[in-house]
Short mmCIF file of C-alpha atoms and ligand atoms in Angstrom, two decimals:
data_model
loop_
_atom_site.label_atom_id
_atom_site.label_comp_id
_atom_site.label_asym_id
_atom_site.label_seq_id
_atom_site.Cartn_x
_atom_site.Cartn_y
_atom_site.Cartn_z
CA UNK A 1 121.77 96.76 116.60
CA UNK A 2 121.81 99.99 114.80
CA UNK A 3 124.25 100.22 111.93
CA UNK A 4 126.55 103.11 111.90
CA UNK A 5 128.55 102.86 108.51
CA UNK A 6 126.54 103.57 105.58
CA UNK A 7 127.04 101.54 102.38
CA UNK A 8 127.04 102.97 99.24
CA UNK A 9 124.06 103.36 97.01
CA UNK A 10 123.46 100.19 95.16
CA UNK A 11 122.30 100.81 91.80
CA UNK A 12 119.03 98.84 92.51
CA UNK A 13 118.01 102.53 94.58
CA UNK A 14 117.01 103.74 91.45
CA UNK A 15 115.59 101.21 89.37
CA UNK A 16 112.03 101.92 88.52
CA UNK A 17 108.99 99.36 88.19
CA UNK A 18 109.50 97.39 85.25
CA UNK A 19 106.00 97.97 82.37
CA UNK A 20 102.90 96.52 84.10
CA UNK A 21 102.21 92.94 83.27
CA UNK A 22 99.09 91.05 83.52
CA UNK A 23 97.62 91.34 87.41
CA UNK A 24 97.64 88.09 89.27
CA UNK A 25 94.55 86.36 90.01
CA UNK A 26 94.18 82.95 91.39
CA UNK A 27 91.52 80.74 90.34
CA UNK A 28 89.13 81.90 92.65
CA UNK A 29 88.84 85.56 91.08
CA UNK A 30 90.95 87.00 94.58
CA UNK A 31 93.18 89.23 93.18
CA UNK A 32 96.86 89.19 95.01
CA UNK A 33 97.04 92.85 96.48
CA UNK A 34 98.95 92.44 99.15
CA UNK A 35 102.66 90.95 99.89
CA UNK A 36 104.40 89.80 103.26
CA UNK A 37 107.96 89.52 102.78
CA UNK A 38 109.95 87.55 105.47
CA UNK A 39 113.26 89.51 105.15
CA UNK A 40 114.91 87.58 107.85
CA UNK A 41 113.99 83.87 110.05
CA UNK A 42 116.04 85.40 112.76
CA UNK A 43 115.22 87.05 116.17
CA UNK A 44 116.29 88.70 119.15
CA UNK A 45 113.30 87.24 120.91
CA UNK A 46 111.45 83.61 121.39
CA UNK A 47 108.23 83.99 122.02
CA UNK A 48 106.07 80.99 123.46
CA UNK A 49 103.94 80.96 120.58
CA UNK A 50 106.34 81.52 118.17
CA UNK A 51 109.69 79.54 118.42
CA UNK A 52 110.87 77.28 120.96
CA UNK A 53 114.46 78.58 122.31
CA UNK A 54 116.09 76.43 120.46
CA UNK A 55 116.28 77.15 117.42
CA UNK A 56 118.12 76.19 114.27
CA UNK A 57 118.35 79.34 111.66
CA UNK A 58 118.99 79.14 108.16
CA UNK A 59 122.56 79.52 107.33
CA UNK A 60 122.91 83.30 105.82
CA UNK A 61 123.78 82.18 102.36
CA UNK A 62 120.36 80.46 101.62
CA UNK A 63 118.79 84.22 102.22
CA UNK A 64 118.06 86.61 99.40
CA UNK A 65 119.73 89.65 99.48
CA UNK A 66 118.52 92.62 99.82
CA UNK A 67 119.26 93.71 96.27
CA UNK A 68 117.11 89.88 95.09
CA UNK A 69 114.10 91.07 97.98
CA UNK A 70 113.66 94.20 96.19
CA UNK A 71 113.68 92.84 93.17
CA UNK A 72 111.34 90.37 93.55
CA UNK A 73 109.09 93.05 95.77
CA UNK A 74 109.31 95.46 92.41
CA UNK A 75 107.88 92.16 90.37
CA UNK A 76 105.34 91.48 92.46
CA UNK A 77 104.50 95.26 92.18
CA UNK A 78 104.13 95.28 88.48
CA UNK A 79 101.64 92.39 88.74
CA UNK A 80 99.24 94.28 90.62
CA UNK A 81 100.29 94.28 94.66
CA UNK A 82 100.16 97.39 96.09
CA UNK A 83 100.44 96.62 100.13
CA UNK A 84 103.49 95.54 101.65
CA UNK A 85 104.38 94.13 104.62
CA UNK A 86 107.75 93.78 105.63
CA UNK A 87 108.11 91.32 108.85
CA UNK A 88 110.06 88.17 109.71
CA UNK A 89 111.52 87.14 112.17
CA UNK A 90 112.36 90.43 113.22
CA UNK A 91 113.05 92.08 110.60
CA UNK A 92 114.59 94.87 112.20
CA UNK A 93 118.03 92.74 113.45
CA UNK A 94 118.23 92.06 109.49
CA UNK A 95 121.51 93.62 108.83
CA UNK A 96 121.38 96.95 106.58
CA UNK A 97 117.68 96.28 106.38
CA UNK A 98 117.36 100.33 106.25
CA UNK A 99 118.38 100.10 102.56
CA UNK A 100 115.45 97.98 101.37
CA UNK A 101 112.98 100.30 103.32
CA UNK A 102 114.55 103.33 101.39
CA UNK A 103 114.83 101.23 98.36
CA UNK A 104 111.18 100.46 98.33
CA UNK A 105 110.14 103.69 99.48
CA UNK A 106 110.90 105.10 95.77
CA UNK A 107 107.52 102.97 94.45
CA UNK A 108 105.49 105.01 97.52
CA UNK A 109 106.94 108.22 95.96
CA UNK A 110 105.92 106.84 92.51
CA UNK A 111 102.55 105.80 93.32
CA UNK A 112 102.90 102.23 92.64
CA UNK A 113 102.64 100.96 96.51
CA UNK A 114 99.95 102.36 98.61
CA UNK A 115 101.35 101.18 101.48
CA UNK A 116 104.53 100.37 102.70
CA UNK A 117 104.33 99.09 106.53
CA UNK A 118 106.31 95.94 109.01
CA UNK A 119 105.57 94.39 111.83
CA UNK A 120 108.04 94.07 114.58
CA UNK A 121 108.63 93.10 118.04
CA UNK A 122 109.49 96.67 118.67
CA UNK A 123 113.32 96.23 120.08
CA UNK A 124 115.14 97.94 117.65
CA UNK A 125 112.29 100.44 116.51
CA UNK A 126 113.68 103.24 118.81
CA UNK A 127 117.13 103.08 116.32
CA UNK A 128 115.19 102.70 113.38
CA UNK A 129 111.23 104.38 113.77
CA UNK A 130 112.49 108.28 112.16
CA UNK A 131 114.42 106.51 109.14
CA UNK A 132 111.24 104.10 108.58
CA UNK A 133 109.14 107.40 108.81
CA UNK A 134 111.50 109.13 106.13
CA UNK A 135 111.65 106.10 103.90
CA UNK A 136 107.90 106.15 103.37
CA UNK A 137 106.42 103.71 105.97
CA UNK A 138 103.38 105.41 107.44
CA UNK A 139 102.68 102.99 110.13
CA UNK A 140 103.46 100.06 111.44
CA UNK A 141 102.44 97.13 114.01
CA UNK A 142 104.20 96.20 117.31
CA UNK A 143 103.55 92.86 119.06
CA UNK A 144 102.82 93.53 122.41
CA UNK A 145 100.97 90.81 123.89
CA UNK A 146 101.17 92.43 127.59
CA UNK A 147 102.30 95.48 130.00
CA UNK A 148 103.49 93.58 132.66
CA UNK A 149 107.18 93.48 132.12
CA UNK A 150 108.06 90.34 134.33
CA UNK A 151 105.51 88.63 132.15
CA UNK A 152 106.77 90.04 128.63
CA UNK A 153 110.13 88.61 129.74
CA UNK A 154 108.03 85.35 130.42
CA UNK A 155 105.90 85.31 127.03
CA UNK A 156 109.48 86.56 125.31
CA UNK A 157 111.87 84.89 126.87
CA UNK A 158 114.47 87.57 125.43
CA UNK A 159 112.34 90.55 125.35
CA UNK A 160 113.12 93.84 127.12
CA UNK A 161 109.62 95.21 128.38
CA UNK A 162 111.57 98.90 128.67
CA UNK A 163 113.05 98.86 125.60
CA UNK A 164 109.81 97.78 123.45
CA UNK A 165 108.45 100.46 125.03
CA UNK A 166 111.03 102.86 123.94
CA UNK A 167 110.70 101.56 120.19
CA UNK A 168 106.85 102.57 120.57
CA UNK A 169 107.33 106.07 121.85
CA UNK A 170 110.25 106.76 119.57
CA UNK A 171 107.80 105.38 116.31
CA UNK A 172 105.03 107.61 117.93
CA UNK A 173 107.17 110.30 118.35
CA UNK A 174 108.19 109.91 114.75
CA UNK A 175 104.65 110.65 114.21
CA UNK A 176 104.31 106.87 112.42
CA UNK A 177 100.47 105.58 113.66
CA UNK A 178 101.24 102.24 115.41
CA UNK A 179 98.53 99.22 116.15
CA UNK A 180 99.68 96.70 119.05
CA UNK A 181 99.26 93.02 117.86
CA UNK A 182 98.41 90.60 120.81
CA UNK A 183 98.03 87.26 120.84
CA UNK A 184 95.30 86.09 123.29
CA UNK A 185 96.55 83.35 125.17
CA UNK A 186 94.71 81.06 127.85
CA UNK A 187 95.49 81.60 131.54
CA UNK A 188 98.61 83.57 130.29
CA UNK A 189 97.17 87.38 129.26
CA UNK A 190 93.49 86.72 129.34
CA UNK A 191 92.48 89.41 131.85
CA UNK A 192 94.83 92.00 130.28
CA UNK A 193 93.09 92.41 127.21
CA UNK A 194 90.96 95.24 128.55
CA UNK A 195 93.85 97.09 130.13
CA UNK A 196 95.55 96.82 126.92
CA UNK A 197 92.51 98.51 125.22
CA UNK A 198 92.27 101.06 127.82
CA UNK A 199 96.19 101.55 127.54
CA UNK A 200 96.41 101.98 123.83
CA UNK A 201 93.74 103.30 123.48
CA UNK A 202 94.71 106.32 125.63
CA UNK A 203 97.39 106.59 123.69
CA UNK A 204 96.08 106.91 120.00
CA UNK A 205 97.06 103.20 119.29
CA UNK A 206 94.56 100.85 117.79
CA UNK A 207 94.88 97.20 118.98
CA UNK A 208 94.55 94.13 117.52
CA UNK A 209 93.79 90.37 119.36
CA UNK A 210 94.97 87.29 117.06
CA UNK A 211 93.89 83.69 117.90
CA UNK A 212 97.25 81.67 118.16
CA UNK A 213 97.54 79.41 114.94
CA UNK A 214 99.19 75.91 115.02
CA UNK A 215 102.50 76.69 112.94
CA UNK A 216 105.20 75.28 113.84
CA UNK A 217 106.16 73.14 116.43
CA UNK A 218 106.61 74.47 120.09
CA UNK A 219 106.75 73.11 123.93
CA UNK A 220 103.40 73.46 125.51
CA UNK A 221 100.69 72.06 123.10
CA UNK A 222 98.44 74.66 121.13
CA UNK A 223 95.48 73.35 123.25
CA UNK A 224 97.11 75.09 126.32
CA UNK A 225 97.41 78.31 124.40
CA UNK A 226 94.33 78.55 122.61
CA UNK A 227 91.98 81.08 123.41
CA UNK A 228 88.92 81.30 121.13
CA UNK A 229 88.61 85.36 120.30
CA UNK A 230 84.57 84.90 120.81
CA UNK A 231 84.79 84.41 124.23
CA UNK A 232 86.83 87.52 124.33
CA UNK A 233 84.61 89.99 122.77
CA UNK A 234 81.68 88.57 124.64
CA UNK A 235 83.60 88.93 127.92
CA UNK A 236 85.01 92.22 126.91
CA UNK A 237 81.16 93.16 125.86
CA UNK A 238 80.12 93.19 129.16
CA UNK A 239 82.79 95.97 129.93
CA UNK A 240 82.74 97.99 126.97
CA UNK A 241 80.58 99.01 123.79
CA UNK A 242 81.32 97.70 120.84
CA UNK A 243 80.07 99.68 117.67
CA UNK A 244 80.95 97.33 113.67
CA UNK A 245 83.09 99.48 111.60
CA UNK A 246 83.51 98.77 107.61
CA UNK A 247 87.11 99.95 108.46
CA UNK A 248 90.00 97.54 106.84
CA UNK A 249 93.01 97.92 106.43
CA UNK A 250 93.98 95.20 103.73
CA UNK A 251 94.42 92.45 106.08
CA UNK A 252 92.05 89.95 107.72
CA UNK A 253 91.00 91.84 110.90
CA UNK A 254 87.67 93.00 111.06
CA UNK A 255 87.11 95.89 113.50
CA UNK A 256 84.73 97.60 116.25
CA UNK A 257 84.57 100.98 117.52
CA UNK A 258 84.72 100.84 121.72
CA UNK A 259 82.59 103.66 122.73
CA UNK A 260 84.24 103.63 126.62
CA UNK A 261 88.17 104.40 125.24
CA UNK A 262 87.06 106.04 121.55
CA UNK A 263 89.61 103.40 120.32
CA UNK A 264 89.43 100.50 117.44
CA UNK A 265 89.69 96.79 117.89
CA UNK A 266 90.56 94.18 115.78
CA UNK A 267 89.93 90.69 115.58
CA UNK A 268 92.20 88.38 113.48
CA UNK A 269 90.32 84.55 114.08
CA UNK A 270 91.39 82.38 111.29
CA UNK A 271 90.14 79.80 113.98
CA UNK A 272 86.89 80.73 114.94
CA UNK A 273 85.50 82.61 112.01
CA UNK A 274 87.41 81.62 108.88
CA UNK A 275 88.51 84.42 106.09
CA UNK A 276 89.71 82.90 103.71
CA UNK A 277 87.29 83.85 101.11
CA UNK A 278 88.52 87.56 100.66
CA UNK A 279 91.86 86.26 100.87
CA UNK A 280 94.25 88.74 98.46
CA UNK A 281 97.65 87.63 100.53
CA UNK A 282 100.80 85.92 99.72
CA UNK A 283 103.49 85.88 101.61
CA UNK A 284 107.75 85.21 100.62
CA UNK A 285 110.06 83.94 103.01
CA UNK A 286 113.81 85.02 103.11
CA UNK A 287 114.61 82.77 100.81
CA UNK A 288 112.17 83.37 98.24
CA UNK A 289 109.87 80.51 98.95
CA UNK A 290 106.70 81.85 98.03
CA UNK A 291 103.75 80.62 100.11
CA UNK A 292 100.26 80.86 98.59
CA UNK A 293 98.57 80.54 101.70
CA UNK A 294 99.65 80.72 105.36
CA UNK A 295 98.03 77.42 106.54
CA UNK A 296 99.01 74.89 103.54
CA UNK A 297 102.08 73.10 102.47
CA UNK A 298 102.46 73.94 99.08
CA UNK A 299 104.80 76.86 97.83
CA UNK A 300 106.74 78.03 94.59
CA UNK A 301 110.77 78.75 94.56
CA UNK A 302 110.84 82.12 93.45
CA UNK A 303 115.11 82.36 94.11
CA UNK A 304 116.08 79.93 91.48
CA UNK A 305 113.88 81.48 89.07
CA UNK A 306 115.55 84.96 89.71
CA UNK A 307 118.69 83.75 90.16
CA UNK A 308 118.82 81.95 86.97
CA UNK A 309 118.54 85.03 84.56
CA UNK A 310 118.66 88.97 84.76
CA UNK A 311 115.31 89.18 83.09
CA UNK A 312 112.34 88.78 85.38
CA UNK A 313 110.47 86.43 82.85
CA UNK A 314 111.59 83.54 84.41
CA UNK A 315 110.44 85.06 87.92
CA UNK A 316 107.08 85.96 86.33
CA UNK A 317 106.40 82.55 84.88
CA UNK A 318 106.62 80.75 88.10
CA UNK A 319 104.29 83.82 89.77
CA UNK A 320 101.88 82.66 86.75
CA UNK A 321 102.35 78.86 87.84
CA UNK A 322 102.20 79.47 91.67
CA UNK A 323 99.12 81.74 92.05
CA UNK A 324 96.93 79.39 89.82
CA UNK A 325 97.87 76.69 92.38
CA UNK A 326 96.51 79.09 95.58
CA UNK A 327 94.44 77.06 97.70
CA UNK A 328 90.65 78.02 98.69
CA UNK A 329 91.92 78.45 102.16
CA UNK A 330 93.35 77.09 105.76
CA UNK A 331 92.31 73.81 107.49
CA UNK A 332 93.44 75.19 111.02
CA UNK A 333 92.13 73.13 113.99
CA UNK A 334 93.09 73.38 117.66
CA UNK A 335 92.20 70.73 120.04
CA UNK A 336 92.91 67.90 121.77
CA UNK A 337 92.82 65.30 118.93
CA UNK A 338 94.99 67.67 116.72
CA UNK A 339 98.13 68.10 118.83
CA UNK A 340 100.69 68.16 115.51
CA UNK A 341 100.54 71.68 113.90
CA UNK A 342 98.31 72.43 110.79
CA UNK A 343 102.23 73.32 109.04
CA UNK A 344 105.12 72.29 110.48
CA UNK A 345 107.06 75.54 109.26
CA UNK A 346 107.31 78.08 112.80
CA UNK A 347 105.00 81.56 112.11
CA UNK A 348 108.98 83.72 112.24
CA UNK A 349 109.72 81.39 108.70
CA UNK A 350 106.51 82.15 106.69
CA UNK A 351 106.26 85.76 108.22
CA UNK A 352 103.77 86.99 110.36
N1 SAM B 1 109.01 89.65 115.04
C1 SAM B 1 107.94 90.46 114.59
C2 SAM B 1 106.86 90.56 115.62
O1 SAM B 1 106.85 89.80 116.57
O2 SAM B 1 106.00 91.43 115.47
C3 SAM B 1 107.36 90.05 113.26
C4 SAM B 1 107.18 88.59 113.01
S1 SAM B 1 105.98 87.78 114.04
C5 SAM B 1 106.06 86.14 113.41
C6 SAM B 1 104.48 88.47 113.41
C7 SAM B 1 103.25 88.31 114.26
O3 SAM B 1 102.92 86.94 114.34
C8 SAM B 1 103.41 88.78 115.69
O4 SAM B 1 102.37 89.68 116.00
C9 SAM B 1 103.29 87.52 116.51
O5 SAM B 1 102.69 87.79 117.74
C10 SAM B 1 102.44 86.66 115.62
N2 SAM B 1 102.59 85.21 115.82
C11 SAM B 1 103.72 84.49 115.89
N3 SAM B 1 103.43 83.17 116.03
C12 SAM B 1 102.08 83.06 116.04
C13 SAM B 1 101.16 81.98 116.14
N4 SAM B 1 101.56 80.73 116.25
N5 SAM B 1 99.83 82.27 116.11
C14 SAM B 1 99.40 83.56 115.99
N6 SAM B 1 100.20 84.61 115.88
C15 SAM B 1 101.54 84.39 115.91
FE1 SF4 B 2 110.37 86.85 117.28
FE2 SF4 B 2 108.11 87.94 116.45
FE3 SF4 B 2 108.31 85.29 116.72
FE4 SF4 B 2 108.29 86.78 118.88
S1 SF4 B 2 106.62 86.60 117.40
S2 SF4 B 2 109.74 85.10 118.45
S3 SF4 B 2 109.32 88.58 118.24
S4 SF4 B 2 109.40 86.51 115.28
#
């Protein structure tokens, strides 16, 4: 859904990022770096992995608006983050969402974010990809978890293989570098991970597997879905040459060179090799529930705090309070004695 009818500028456009205050560090010595900000639980798709197809959204008045997400973005900012991901959801069927990319864009210009970036399911990226490009984004990740469109429709339900693939060419064409995310799943897209590779790879895109994590409650069992990411590479090592690369890009992947398509891999396995130790991630829902970790319970309100004064001390006391609370890391476990999920909150609420 593109909107046509621009709003006016809300004052917030302009607002700088308030005097530096001290940077967060949780009691581990991980300084936070690096935000993922859940603009929106809602989605124009249902993957398998991800939701079950029916589901119950929050009602639109428990979000924060836009105005509240970049205000609570420009916080975090002042205490040190300087990577954020926008995501969701899909954050791209949030309405006016173009507004908080432009708003936020303004720290890139100032220097205060080094990175500005989202992850979508790519349906709406063919509206939106030049306007992300001009707001300051300089790449972005698209979850493409196969090229066979009868079976995106089945791994999607909603999805529209076409027009994801529209959204990719229109944020290539944009010139905005984009990495595929795809989740390896057992007996669904195992032997397409190496056409992938060869695919993306062939066209300047970097790819990245992720092991499926038990979030959320869904219809077939995690144990169905699971597909342990070292089996992968040591299949897909008997195909191609994998050289280690110290390349990161902030996040937990860790990546090879393949010598055959002159491409880059990535493996995210918070299953099979835990990495939680360099952890410098927190992540905000819509409605400013701030989760210290993607794998445990425990979170900080961040809305009430904003909400209940104009001044951001309030906000920056229960930052203060949450972060020392930010757990060593996950307890994720997928197998057959384990069949409720680690959290019961669905991957599309915490943000991917
Ligand atoms: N809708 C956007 C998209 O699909 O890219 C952004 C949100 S989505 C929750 C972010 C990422 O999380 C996607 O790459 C998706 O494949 C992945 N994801 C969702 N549920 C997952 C799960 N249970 N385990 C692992 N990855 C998951
Ligand atoms: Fe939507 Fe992304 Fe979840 Fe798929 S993975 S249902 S596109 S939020």
């Amino acid at each position: 859904m593109t909107i046509a009818t621009p709003i006016p500028q809300a004052d917030y456009l302009a607002a700088p990022a308030p005097p530096a205050t001290p940077p967060l560090v949780d009691p581990f010595g991980r300084a936070i770096s690096y935000l993922r900000v859940s603009v929106t639980d809602r989605c124009d798709m249902r993957c398998v992995y991800c939701m079950s197809e029916d589901m119950n959204f929050l009602p639109k008045r428990e979000l924060l608006t836009l105005e509240e997400l970049d205000r609570l973005c420009t916080a975090f900012l002042s205490r040190g983050v300087r990577k954020l991901r926008i995501t969701g959801g899909e954050p791209l069927v949030r309405r006016n969402i173009m507004h908080l990319f432009r708003a936020l864009g303004r720290h890139i210009k100032s220097g205060a974010l080094s990175e500005l970036t989202l992850t979508t399911n790519g349906s709406q990226l063919a509206h939106h990809a030049k306007e992300l490009a001009e707001a300051g984004v300089r790449r972005l990740n698209v979850s493409l978890d196969t090229l066979d469109p009868a079976k995106y429709k089945a791994i999607t339900r909603w999805g529209d293989h076409a027009q994801t693939m529209a959204g990719i060419d229109a944020a290539q064409a944009a010139g905005l570098p984009v990495k595929i995310n795809m989740v390896a799943l057992k007996g669904v897209n195992e032997a397409e991970i190496a056409p992938m590779l060869e695919w993306a790879h062939g066209r300047g895109l970097d790819v990245t597997l992720i092991e499926v994590m038990p979030l959320g409650k869904i219809e077939p069992t995690r144990a169905d879905q699971f597909l342990p990411l070292n089996l992968v590479e040591a299949r897909l090592k008997e195909r191609f040459t994998f050289r280690e690369t110290g390349y990161r890009t902030g996040g937990p992947a860790r990546y090879v060179h393949v010598a055959e398509t002159g491409g880059r891999l990535g493996f995210i396995t918070p299953l099979t090799h835990n990495f939680c130790e360099s952890c410098n991630r927190v992540r905000v829902t819509c409605t400013g529930t701030l989760y210290m970790c993607l794998g445990q319970e425990d979170a900080a309100d961040l809305r009430a705090p904003m909400r209940a004064s104009q001044s951001d001390e309030l906000l920056h006391e229960a930052l203060d309070a949450a972060i020392a609370r930010k757990p060593k890391g996950h307890d994720f476990i997928i197998d057959r004695d384990h069949a409720k999920p680690a959290v019961a909150r669905h991957m599309s609420v915490t943000g991917g």
